[in-house]
């Protein structure tokens, strides 16, 4: 090791020299030669010089001259002098005499002319250096045009020396210069091959290379023994600069795997010197061969990114866990070596390639188990982590026994008999595997507790996973479904919110027919007061009473049908006794009419009913149920959203003040009331409102806050100026400014579509390697960077038991087999550690 | 259709009198009765012809030893009737709960007489129209442009009575014994007639030709009393537990394998029966020789002049003389009654015993002629269960549905659901559907997507061989892509020579589901209905052409695919990515938040919450969701609203910062696209 280290030092120095000398200015520069005679007589044999001849006065060549002058320094580094020869006026010799010779530069070695360059090939320093070196290194740098040329070259070199193959989009570029400069230094060690053919680039690099950027491959032909196989290649992953090329060549020249028998803390390799990490594969005597293969496999993968060393544990006394199989040394000073337990070679590679991970894994040994799991998750992209809040909540709750004693379990046997047991039977149809219906089942249990003792209602449930025939017979095709059966009548299907509150209310209201036929004036009056029927007296609801004279049959039918539809959601009564007129006169309506008593309200409103269809009645009732200035809550929002209007919403930390309430009510009732929904939100009661405000303002603003939200068009959110007080006038004035477009929105609702939150497993892609006929295009990539083929299972003896089964044809296509050869790193860790991840396959149980 | 109305009456054509029916079914075996049931339910004009006086005449005779090898599982631990049909191989499909086979027998492998009784009940309880004692001896065509298929089927029975039908359903089974002719085959007894009394075989040496269940069943019966039994067949023995094919040798019949491998004199040999010859010696013993030796000799010249193999090869395996040779070579379809014009052709290769049919079970030669039951097995021979009651009861239903659509304008039954029910619909079916399970790789459920993927239509148990013709065959439209849900075994798992018990044969992790070996659901996604051409060019061994995406639900030890994380979640992700939408469920509170912060809502909120059917969720559940980081709890962030808005700026900022932080965990839920 030490010897190797020494070898690197001189070339490193050279590199530093090259790198630093380029920008240096001053000492060397353009030599001035008074005359051609003088110049030619001064040429030394073997020394190269670039000369250009210029008449004493020539304004045209001026820009070119500047470039030549500045390249002089650079060329000086390669022992090439740049000479400007002044042609005397009368000179008519070869170089001075002809007009066109004056537009050229001439490269001499000794006094032999090697190449003449037109000045337009020497447009800048890069092109001058590149072209001059290209000409001088004619033997060292081969130019190829076809793949066949390249392959011939490769074949000739096999077993002899390595090849550096570079593609540059054009000659005379900075990359070209970098390659030539590298060739100047390494041309005797490696064979340099250059091309500008894009076709060659495509043939040697995988996927779709960018033809406008340069590309360099190191071809390991020296090690290549098989004439049929192409040399392994390692691409330079960085831009083509002299420094990068140099670094790359240094790394390629380093031994693939360094065998180490000393304390890893003391080990240093060229990788560490060049700022790259060093990976140690910890080996044991028994598995040494396999470990070396693993190390070589890893080394090929990491070539140019990190060094790999094989550390024999038997020779070095390491104070680390026995299970550790990999160590990582980073070039940073004072960073301790990390010892890890990794499962396969991919993990090693990720470890190096993902620098952040390196920092994460600085925990102690005990935490590494967890780290591994993290890594797994990372691999899966979290696809197997549940991100459905309902499913996750239900599965976290699955061990709790639900208090369902009050709920009768129905089966095919008892279903029909149970329906006749009580006046009304509520049936929840659910599926025991389905999360949403299990969530509803939990609310249903709460309903059962709440309604315990309520007469005339039997709560029951039917698991459609057990009794699919019965469910489809009852026309239940989705879960959950809740139906209320009443003997001799059609069942009513619940279509409201799946909350305890709403379900209970529905069940309670459903106990009374809808509409309820009232027989006497007293009943009718009591009904409007909310006192009759007694079952509903505890229920505060708006009461609707349809008043009909017996003659008006059609309107009554529509009203009754509407009652069926709204059953369970509203209190609806109907009165068509002989003294209808007395009732209608009392409330000054003429039948058919609708009397409406709001809960808590004193007055009874009357609305004429004429020519109303069922749908009209339903809509009217629904509309009348809406408040003028409602408090928006989670359950009631959809009712107001249906109106399709923008919201003028006041967010309040608690109840709103009398003052605000009064002003807002005025607004709501005002002329503009049809254009928007005026409402408020109590953050105490609806804490999710905080989430809304944070989304709008990223922090919770001071409260109360009045917002105009265009929920249905455009999604802009405007904030009423907080310094102004909320009065009808100020708000209306603000609204006018809004309409006129004078205000700018504080926020806009996201327009995003709801895309899949995470990708799915791409089984089609996974299947392709093992089922080639599935692949749409069967041709494999021809010129891929060759993937080395290390032994399938470097674990050798540990895999013994598995090997037999691996020979099973079907096993050829298992993930490990296909994923990447040589993944299995089990051999480097003692056997038990490796078996940790087994056992997920149930056949072993 | 008008024709059908006044038909059914007598009509006279060219002198002969024809009794007309829309549908004629030949054979009142399980398939014929099953077809009759569906025709009856649909109110169609049909008749079933049965040559015997009672249904199931094949079962009255076969299997000779009377033990059915179709399982009759009494208990599964589940009450789901559809699921239980997965393990009931004998019942026919009907709405009548009484007609479940487990009410007829408690035996796991019931007696064949029970099957006969069951079929009698099936026909009589359901009042199926079966005309007994009517053997159809000739079938021909009569061209008529007004007929459904351009021709009528004319049937003639043994009494020269004529019948005329628009559609002919052949459920005649496979009852013609396979016979091999070789020199000396006259000494061979047939399975049909051989004695079933073991005493008749006492101390005898028996050679059995054939290697199917009937051969082993025969051997099983006499195993205990013979000197030894040899069994010859061309192919090696195929064990059904190794091939997953119920027609291969079932474990219940394999006693002879035991005695062979446990060196108890019995044995199995492979050889081509065509090369065989049998000669009888003076003592009446039967000697095996090769046809080759007999070629130039007169067999009547006597045994002594005939070369026996052991004369040249003195350790020839079957050199021992046999007392009996029994032929158990199975049955073939009776092609003889069909007129040439029907072009009823035998299949090619190993399915030559079956008539040629399309994957729609329609004859390749004649439109309107469908083959039902065991004779239709060429579609899935050696693969699935189409040749057995527990398979063809479903394919018969499929044929009936095709006919309903073709002749009566009744489209394939389907149900339309909102897209939020997609995952559930698939999970429900793969867990309970018996047709998908029994007719794996043959029948598939189809999900047809509606425009914008907001709803879908679900079709059950469609024959995938005719997937390309789906629109024409079902009357349903597939313009926005489709899913095909099917059950498959692992591609390389089973086979006659494979070890199906190797270690780690089962896959446990969802991400490796495509390597599942045991029967598991597979879902294919196509953006467009595959064309006929694409169906033809599908990869070999593939049921369907290359899909746009594919999903495997990982095999399950309990065949219970309801695990939220291992089964449902990956399926949901697959569906989401095919549809490019978010199919998660949300509590009402989340939908509320989205309604105020997004212009669009996820489907679950749109189809639930916005329609006043939000999932409020109990306090505990919401708490769990909060703990899982999937729901934000804002109640604790309730900073005092009493604080005057213009309090010290510093503390206000602090408060806001405190409140800003907890938003993070929910971020991925709210900004679904940000990841």
PDB file of N, CA, C and O in Angstrom, chain A residues 383 385-389 434 465-466 468 477 496-498 634 653 687 695-696 714 750 753-754 758 768 774 813-815 841-842, chain B residues 79-80 415 424 504 515 546 557 565 572-573 577 580-582 584-585 587 590 596 599-600 609 612 614 630 634 641 656 671:
ATOM      1  N   UNK A 383     -44.782   2.752  -0.646  1.00  0.00           N
ATOM      2  CA  UNK A 383     -46.023   2.268  -1.242  1.00  0.00           C
ATOM      3  C   UNK A 383     -46.802   1.382  -0.293  1.00  0.00           C
ATOM      4  O   UNK A 383     -48.009   1.325  -0.366  1.00  0.00           O
ATOM      5  N   UNK A 385     -47.026   1.661   2.872  1.00  0.00           N
ATOM      6  CA  UNK A 385     -47.494   2.346   4.069  1.00  0.00           C
ATOM      7  C   UNK A 385     -48.919   2.839   3.796  1.00  0.00           C
ATOM      8  O   UNK A 385     -49.178   3.483   2.790  1.00  0.00           O
ATOM      9  N   UNK A 386     -49.779   2.523   4.700  1.00  0.00           N
ATOM     10  CA  UNK A 386     -51.179   2.891   4.519  1.00  0.00           C
ATOM     11  C   UNK A 386     -51.334   4.413   4.561  1.00  0.00           C
ATOM     12  O   UNK A 386     -50.884   5.054   5.504  1.00  0.00           O
ATOM     13  N   UNK A 387     -51.921   4.984   3.553  1.00  0.00           N
ATOM     14  CA  UNK A 387     -52.155   6.420   3.579  1.00  0.00           C
ATOM     15  C   UNK A 387     -53.642   6.741   3.466  1.00  0.00           C
ATOM     16  O   UNK A 387     -54.018   7.832   3.092  1.00  0.00           O
ATOM     17  N   UNK A 388     -54.451   5.750   3.754  1.00  0.00           N
ATOM     18  CA  UNK A 388     -55.882   6.000   3.763  1.00  0.00           C
ATOM     19  C   UNK A 388     -56.294   6.157   5.220  1.00  0.00           C
ATOM     20  O   UNK A 388     -56.188   5.227   6.013  1.00  0.00           O
ATOM     21  N   UNK A 389     -56.735   7.343   5.586  1.00  0.00           N
ATOM     22  CA  UNK A 389     -56.993   7.621   7.001  1.00  0.00           C
ATOM     23  C   UNK A 389     -58.083   6.723   7.574  1.00  0.00           C
ATOM     24  O   UNK A 389     -58.016   6.329   8.735  1.00  0.00           O
ATOM     25  N   UNK A 434     -64.576  -4.382   5.076  1.00  0.00           N
ATOM     26  CA  UNK A 434     -64.531  -3.119   4.371  1.00  0.00           C
ATOM     27  C   UNK A 434     -64.448  -1.975   5.374  1.00  0.00           C
ATOM     28  O   UNK A 434     -65.272  -1.858   6.285  1.00  0.00           O
ATOM     29  N   UNK A 465     -70.721 -10.028   3.806  1.00  0.00           N
ATOM     30  CA  UNK A 465     -69.656 -10.990   3.493  1.00  0.00           C
ATOM     31  C   UNK A 465     -70.128 -12.382   3.884  1.00  0.00           C
ATOM     32  O   UNK A 465     -69.750 -13.369   3.274  1.00  0.00           O
ATOM     33  N   UNK A 466     -71.019 -12.472   4.897  1.00  0.00           N
ATOM     34  CA  UNK A 466     -71.561 -13.773   5.262  1.00  0.00           C
ATOM     35  C   UNK A 466     -72.778 -14.149   4.430  1.00  0.00           C
ATOM     36  O   UNK A 466     -73.014 -15.316   4.159  1.00  0.00           O
ATOM     37  N   UNK A 468     -74.188 -12.908   1.181  1.00  0.00           N
ATOM     38  CA  UNK A 468     -74.254 -12.080  -0.032  1.00  0.00           C
ATOM     39  C   UNK A 468     -75.596 -12.206  -0.759  1.00  0.00           C
ATOM     40  O   UNK A 468     -76.080 -11.236  -1.342  1.00  0.00           O
ATOM     41  N   UNK A 477     -76.034  -3.130  -2.919  1.00  0.00           N
ATOM     42  CA  UNK A 477     -74.872  -3.416  -3.761  1.00  0.00           C
ATOM     43  C   UNK A 477     -73.632  -2.691  -3.264  1.00  0.00           C
ATOM     44  O   UNK A 477     -72.546  -2.924  -3.750  1.00  0.00           O
ATOM     45  N   UNK A 496     -78.060  10.003   4.359  1.00  0.00           N
ATOM     46  CA  UNK A 496     -77.474  11.163   5.020  1.00  0.00           C
ATOM     47  C   UNK A 496     -76.067  10.887   5.510  1.00  0.00           C
ATOM     48  O   UNK A 496     -75.447   9.891   5.157  1.00  0.00           O
ATOM     49  N   UNK A 497     -75.571  11.834   6.325  1.00  0.00           N
ATOM     50  CA  UNK A 497     -74.227  11.714   6.885  1.00  0.00           C
ATOM     51  C   UNK A 497     -74.158  10.488   7.801  1.00  0.00           C
ATOM     52  O   UNK A 497     -75.097  10.210   8.543  1.00  0.00           O
ATOM     53  N   UNK A 498     -72.975   9.842   7.760  1.00  0.00           N
ATOM     54  CA  UNK A 498     -72.801   8.643   8.574  1.00  0.00           C
ATOM     55  C   UNK A 498     -72.283   8.994   9.966  1.00  0.00           C
ATOM     56  O   UNK A 498     -71.292   8.428  10.417  1.00  0.00           O
ATOM     57  N   UNK A 634     -69.144  20.903   9.893  1.00  0.00           N
ATOM     58  CA  UNK A 634     -68.769  19.820   8.977  1.00  0.00           C
ATOM     59  C   UNK A 634     -70.015  19.143   8.388  1.00  0.00           C
ATOM     60  O   UNK A 634     -70.100  18.955   7.183  1.00  0.00           O
ATOM     61  N   UNK A 653     -63.302  32.899  16.667  1.00  0.00           N
ATOM     62  CA  UNK A 653     -62.649  31.988  17.610  1.00  0.00           C
ATOM     63  C   UNK A 653     -63.670  31.303  18.502  1.00  0.00           C
ATOM     64  O   UNK A 653     -63.441  30.217  19.021  1.00  0.00           O
ATOM     65  N   UNK A 687     -62.982  22.937  14.749  1.00  0.00           N
ATOM     66  CA  UNK A 687     -61.558  23.309  14.786  1.00  0.00           C
ATOM     67  C   UNK A 687     -60.845  23.147  13.454  1.00  0.00           C
ATOM     68  O   UNK A 687     -59.818  23.776  13.230  1.00  0.00           O
ATOM     69  N   UNK A 695     -54.171  27.286   5.532  1.00  0.00           N
ATOM     70  CA  UNK A 695     -53.966  27.060   4.100  1.00  0.00           C
ATOM     71  C   UNK A 695     -54.045  28.402   3.364  1.00  0.00           C
ATOM     72  O   UNK A 695     -53.292  28.632   2.414  1.00  0.00           O
ATOM     73  N   UNK A 696     -54.950  29.263   3.798  1.00  0.00           N
ATOM     74  CA  UNK A 696     -55.091  30.547   3.110  1.00  0.00           C
ATOM     75  C   UNK A 696     -53.938  31.484   3.435  1.00  0.00           C
ATOM     76  O   UNK A 696     -53.445  32.217   2.595  1.00  0.00           O
ATOM     77  N   UNK A 714     -63.173  29.989  -9.930  1.00  0.00           N
ATOM     78  CA  UNK A 714     -61.890  30.676  -9.775  1.00  0.00           C
ATOM     79  C   UNK A 714     -61.175  30.369  -8.489  1.00  0.00           C
ATOM     80  O   UNK A 714     -59.967  30.273  -8.460  1.00  0.00           O
ATOM     81  N   UNK A 750     -56.476  25.674  -4.433  1.00  0.00           N
ATOM     82  CA  UNK A 750     -55.676  24.833  -5.311  1.00  0.00           C
ATOM     83  C   UNK A 750     -56.551  24.241  -6.415  1.00  0.00           C
ATOM     84  O   UNK A 750     -57.673  23.816  -6.186  1.00  0.00           O
ATOM     85  N   UNK A 753     -55.644  18.455  -9.600  1.00  0.00           N
ATOM     86  CA  UNK A 753     -56.444  17.239  -9.673  1.00  0.00           C
ATOM     87  C   UNK A 753     -55.977  16.300  -8.575  1.00  0.00           C
ATOM     88  O   UNK A 753     -54.846  16.408  -8.108  1.00  0.00           O
ATOM     89  N   UNK A 754     -56.844  15.385  -8.227  1.00  0.00           N
ATOM     90  CA  UNK A 754     -56.457  14.402  -7.208  1.00  0.00           C
ATOM     91  C   UNK A 754     -55.821  13.214  -7.888  1.00  0.00           C
ATOM     92  O   UNK A 754     -56.493  12.319  -8.379  1.00  0.00           O
ATOM     93  N   UNK A 758     -49.350   7.773  -4.569  1.00  0.00           N
ATOM     94  CA  UNK A 758     -48.052   7.102  -4.731  1.00  0.00           C
ATOM     95  C   UNK A 758     -48.147   6.150  -5.921  1.00  0.00           C
ATOM     96  O   UNK A 758     -49.229   5.727  -6.294  1.00  0.00           O
ATOM     97  N   UNK A 768     -41.060  -8.440 -17.078  1.00  0.00           N
ATOM     98  CA  UNK A 768     -40.442  -8.457 -18.392  1.00  0.00           C
ATOM     99  C   UNK A 768     -39.146  -9.257 -18.464  1.00  0.00           C
ATOM    100  O   UNK A 768     -38.975 -10.054 -19.378  1.00  0.00           O
ATOM    101  N   UNK A 774     -43.109 -11.021 -23.217  1.00  0.00           N
ATOM    102  CA  UNK A 774     -44.044  -9.971 -22.828  1.00  0.00           C
ATOM    103  C   UNK A 774     -43.558  -8.625 -23.303  1.00  0.00           C
ATOM    104  O   UNK A 774     -44.331  -7.703 -23.533  1.00  0.00           O
ATOM    105  N   UNK A 813     -36.740 -17.074 -11.650  1.00  0.00           N
ATOM    106  CA  UNK A 813     -37.307 -15.758 -11.867  1.00  0.00           C
ATOM    107  C   UNK A 813     -37.681 -15.057 -10.576  1.00  0.00           C
ATOM    108  O   UNK A 813     -38.477 -14.160 -10.575  1.00  0.00           O
ATOM    109  N   UNK A 814     -37.138 -15.478  -9.483  1.00  0.00           N
ATOM    110  CA  UNK A 814     -37.457 -14.758  -8.260  1.00  0.00           C
ATOM    111  C   UNK A 814     -36.816 -13.390  -8.280  1.00  0.00           C
ATOM    112  O   UNK A 814     -35.925 -13.119  -9.070  1.00  0.00           O
ATOM    113  N   UNK A 815     -37.271 -12.559  -7.390  1.00  0.00           N
ATOM    114  CA  UNK A 815     -36.822 -11.168  -7.386  1.00  0.00           C
ATOM    115  C   UNK A 815     -35.311 -11.093  -7.282  1.00  0.00           C
ATOM    116  O   UNK A 815     -34.660 -10.367  -7.995  1.00  0.00           O
ATOM    117  N   UNK A 841     -42.505 -15.924   4.474  1.00  0.00           N
ATOM    118  CA  UNK A 841     -43.173 -16.849   3.570  1.00  0.00           C
ATOM    119  C   UNK A 841     -43.872 -17.906   4.416  1.00  0.00           C
ATOM    120  O   UNK A 841     -43.242 -18.569   5.205  1.00  0.00           O
ATOM    121  N   UNK A 842     -45.139 -18.038   4.222  1.00  0.00           N
ATOM    122  CA  UNK A 842     -45.879 -18.807   5.207  1.00  0.00           C
ATOM    123  C   UNK A 842     -45.621 -20.300   5.148  1.00  0.00           C
ATOM    124  O   UNK A 842     -45.894 -21.018   6.065  1.00  0.00           O
TER     125      UNK A 842
ATOM    126  N   UNK B  79     -70.483 -18.895   5.971  1.00  0.00           N
ATOM    127  CA  UNK B  79     -71.875 -19.057   5.580  1.00  0.00           C
ATOM    128  C   UNK B  79     -72.128 -18.486   4.194  1.00  0.00           C
ATOM    129  O   UNK B  79     -73.213 -18.612   3.649  1.00  0.00           O
ATOM    130  N   UNK B  80     -71.112 -17.842   3.647  1.00  0.00           N
ATOM    131  CA  UNK B  80     -71.247 -17.211   2.337  1.00  0.00           C
ATOM    132  C   UNK B  80     -71.526 -18.282   1.277  1.00  0.00           C
ATOM    133  O   UNK B  80     -70.671 -19.097   0.939  1.00  0.00           O
ATOM    134  N   UNK B 415     -73.754  -4.151 -13.462  1.00  0.00           N
ATOM    135  CA  UNK B 415     -74.184  -3.189 -12.465  1.00  0.00           C
ATOM    136  C   UNK B 415     -73.253  -1.985 -12.554  1.00  0.00           C
ATOM    137  O   UNK B 415     -72.054  -2.166 -12.752  1.00  0.00           O
ATOM    138  N   UNK B 424     -63.535  -1.977  -3.755  1.00  0.00           N
ATOM    139  CA  UNK B 424     -64.431  -2.876  -3.024  1.00  0.00           C
ATOM    140  C   UNK B 424     -65.064  -3.929  -3.915  1.00  0.00           C
ATOM    141  O   UNK B 424     -65.158  -5.094  -3.544  1.00  0.00           O
ATOM    142  N   UNK B 504     -40.036 -22.321   0.363  1.00  0.00           N
ATOM    143  CA  UNK B 504     -40.268 -20.939  -0.066  1.00  0.00           C
ATOM    144  C   UNK B 504     -41.071 -20.866  -1.356  1.00  0.00           C
ATOM    145  O   UNK B 504     -40.831 -20.013  -2.187  1.00  0.00           O
ATOM    146  N   UNK B 515     -44.869 -13.077  -8.451  1.00  0.00           N
ATOM    147  CA  UNK B 515     -44.246 -14.400  -8.439  1.00  0.00           C
ATOM    148  C   UNK B 515     -45.096 -15.419  -7.690  1.00  0.00           C
ATOM    149  O   UNK B 515     -44.644 -16.534  -7.464  1.00  0.00           O
ATOM    150  N   UNK B 546     -50.576  -8.343 -24.053  1.00  0.00           N
ATOM    151  CA  UNK B 546     -49.881  -7.484 -23.108  1.00  0.00           C
ATOM    152  C   UNK B 546     -50.794  -6.335 -22.688  1.00  0.00           C
ATOM    153  O   UNK B 546     -51.279  -5.575 -23.517  1.00  0.00           O
ATOM    154  N   UNK B 557     -52.654 -17.868   1.865  1.00  0.00           N
ATOM    155  CA  UNK B 557     -52.781 -19.214   2.410  1.00  0.00           C
ATOM    156  C   UNK B 557     -54.240 -19.568   2.651  1.00  0.00           C
ATOM    157  O   UNK B 557     -54.646 -20.712   2.506  1.00  0.00           O
ATOM    158  N   UNK B 565     -53.466  -4.004   4.279  1.00  0.00           N
ATOM    159  CA  UNK B 565     -52.183  -3.523   3.768  1.00  0.00           C
ATOM    160  C   UNK B 565     -51.579  -4.411   2.702  1.00  0.00           C
ATOM    161  O   UNK B 565     -50.967  -3.921   1.764  1.00  0.00           O
ATOM    162  N   UNK B 572     -55.446  -0.872  -4.517  1.00  0.00           N
ATOM    163  CA  UNK B 572     -55.918   0.509  -4.661  1.00  0.00           C
ATOM    164  C   UNK B 572     -54.878   1.343  -5.411  1.00  0.00           C
ATOM    165  O   UNK B 572     -55.218   2.094  -6.316  1.00  0.00           O
ATOM    166  N   UNK B 573     -53.626   1.178  -5.061  1.00  0.00           N
ATOM    167  CA  UNK B 573     -52.586   1.956  -5.746  1.00  0.00           C
ATOM    168  C   UNK B 573     -52.562   1.638  -7.243  1.00  0.00           C
ATOM    169  O   UNK B 573     -52.391   2.512  -8.082  1.00  0.00           O
ATOM    170  N   UNK B 577     -53.412   4.374 -10.098  1.00  0.00           N
ATOM    171  CA  UNK B 577     -52.449   4.757 -11.123  1.00  0.00           C
ATOM    172  C   UNK B 577     -52.968   4.486 -12.524  1.00  0.00           C
ATOM    173  O   UNK B 577     -52.607   5.197 -13.453  1.00  0.00           O
ATOM    174  N   UNK B 580     -55.468   7.324 -12.779  1.00  0.00           N
ATOM    175  CA  UNK B 580     -54.885   8.623 -12.487  1.00  0.00           C
ATOM    176  C   UNK B 580     -55.789   9.439 -11.564  1.00  0.00           C
ATOM    177  O   UNK B 580     -56.119  10.585 -11.847  1.00  0.00           O
ATOM    178  N   UNK B 581     -56.168   8.829 -10.479  1.00  0.00           N
ATOM    179  CA  UNK B 581     -56.980   9.548  -9.514  1.00  0.00           C
ATOM    180  C   UNK B 581     -56.636   9.052  -8.123  1.00  0.00           C
ATOM    181  O   UNK B 581     -55.803   8.173  -7.951  1.00  0.00           O
ATOM    182  N   UNK B 582     -57.257   9.640  -7.136  1.00  0.00           N
ATOM    183  CA  UNK B 582     -56.985   9.320  -5.742  1.00  0.00           C
ATOM    184  C   UNK B 582     -58.208   8.598  -5.184  1.00  0.00           C
ATOM    185  O   UNK B 582     -59.277   9.181  -5.092  1.00  0.00           O
ATOM    186  N   UNK B 584     -58.564   7.179  -2.185  1.00  0.00           N
ATOM    187  CA  UNK B 584     -58.591   7.002  -0.731  1.00  0.00           C
ATOM    188  C   UNK B 584     -59.946   7.390  -0.152  1.00  0.00           C
ATOM    189  O   UNK B 584     -60.691   8.175  -0.745  1.00  0.00           O
ATOM    190  N   UNK B 585     -60.218   6.856   1.023  1.00  0.00           N
ATOM    191  CA  UNK B 585     -61.408   7.268   1.768  1.00  0.00           C
ATOM    192  C   UNK B 585     -61.015   8.417   2.688  1.00  0.00           C
ATOM    193  O   UNK B 585     -59.884   8.477   3.156  1.00  0.00           O
ATOM    194  N   UNK B 587     -62.465  11.000   6.019  1.00  0.00           N
ATOM    195  CA  UNK B 587     -63.498  11.394   6.966  1.00  0.00           C
ATOM    196  C   UNK B 587     -64.108  12.723   6.514  1.00  0.00           C
ATOM    197  O   UNK B 587     -63.470  13.501   5.792  1.00  0.00           O
ATOM    198  N   UNK B 590     -62.045  15.858   6.730  1.00  0.00           N
ATOM    199  CA  UNK B 590     -61.053  16.097   5.673  1.00  0.00           C
ATOM    200  C   UNK B 590     -61.724  16.660   4.435  1.00  0.00           C
ATOM    201  O   UNK B 590     -61.211  17.572   3.794  1.00  0.00           O
ATOM    202  N   UNK B 596     -62.951  23.664   1.254  1.00  0.00           N
ATOM    203  CA  UNK B 596     -62.599  25.071   1.412  1.00  0.00           C
ATOM    204  C   UNK B 596     -61.221  25.396   0.850  1.00  0.00           C
ATOM    205  O   UNK B 596     -60.858  26.564   0.764  1.00  0.00           O
ATOM    206  N   UNK B 599     -60.264  23.400  -5.331  1.00  0.00           N
ATOM    207  CA  UNK B 599     -61.393  23.581  -6.248  1.00  0.00           C
ATOM    208  C   UNK B 599     -61.996  22.244  -6.647  1.00  0.00           C
ATOM    209  O   UNK B 599     -63.143  22.180  -7.041  1.00  0.00           O
ATOM    210  N   UNK B 600     -61.170  21.213  -6.574  1.00  0.00           N
ATOM    211  CA  UNK B 600     -61.688  19.885  -6.897  1.00  0.00           C
ATOM    212  C   UNK B 600     -61.573  19.012  -5.657  1.00  0.00           C
ATOM    213  O   UNK B 600     -60.662  19.204  -4.857  1.00  0.00           O
ATOM    214  N   UNK B 609     -69.390  12.880   0.727  1.00  0.00           N
ATOM    215  CA  UNK B 609     -69.623  14.077   1.541  1.00  0.00           C
ATOM    216  C   UNK B 609     -70.468  15.123   0.824  1.00  0.00           C
ATOM    217  O   UNK B 609     -71.434  15.640   1.373  1.00  0.00           O
ATOM    218  N   UNK B 612     -74.047  14.789   0.903  1.00  0.00           N
ATOM    219  CA  UNK B 612     -74.579  14.687   2.261  1.00  0.00           C
ATOM    220  C   UNK B 612     -74.407  13.285   2.833  1.00  0.00           C
ATOM    221  O   UNK B 612     -75.179  12.876   3.673  1.00  0.00           O
ATOM    222  N   UNK B 614     -71.319  12.053   3.982  1.00  0.00           N
ATOM    223  CA  UNK B 614     -69.947  12.011   4.471  1.00  0.00           C
ATOM    224  C   UNK B 614     -69.774  11.005   5.593  1.00  0.00           C
ATOM    225  O   UNK B 614     -70.721  10.645   6.300  1.00  0.00           O
ATOM    226  N   UNK B 630     -52.447  10.844   9.791  1.00  0.00           N
ATOM    227  CA  UNK B 630     -53.212  10.967   8.553  1.00  0.00           C
ATOM    228  C   UNK B 630     -54.353  11.962   8.694  1.00  0.00           C
ATOM    229  O   UNK B 630     -55.067  12.237   7.745  1.00  0.00           O
ATOM    230  N   UNK B 634     -57.041  19.682  15.240  1.00  0.00           N
ATOM    231  CA  UNK B 634     -56.931  21.124  15.432  1.00  0.00           C
ATOM    232  C   UNK B 634     -57.464  21.574  16.781  1.00  0.00           C
ATOM    233  O   UNK B 634     -57.380  22.731  17.123  1.00  0.00           O
ATOM    234  N   UNK B 641     -59.406  32.731  21.586  1.00  0.00           N
ATOM    235  CA  UNK B 641     -60.002  33.740  20.723  1.00  0.00           C
ATOM    236  C   UNK B 641     -60.304  35.003  21.500  1.00  0.00           C
ATOM    237  O   UNK B 641     -60.601  36.050  20.931  1.00  0.00           O
ATOM    238  N   UNK B 656     -48.368  32.032  16.325  1.00  0.00           N
ATOM    239  CA  UNK B 656     -48.615  31.607  14.957  1.00  0.00           C
ATOM    240  C   UNK B 656     -47.587  30.580  14.517  1.00  0.00           C
ATOM    241  O   UNK B 656     -47.903  29.649  13.804  1.00  0.00           O
ATOM    242  N   UNK B 671     -51.558  18.166   0.023  1.00  0.00           N
ATOM    243  CA  UNK B 671     -50.934  18.461  -1.263  1.00  0.00           C
ATOM    244  C   UNK B 671     -50.510  17.155  -1.895  1.00  0.00           C
ATOM    245  O   UNK B 671     -49.353  16.806  -1.910  1.00  0.00           O
TER     246      UNK B 671
END
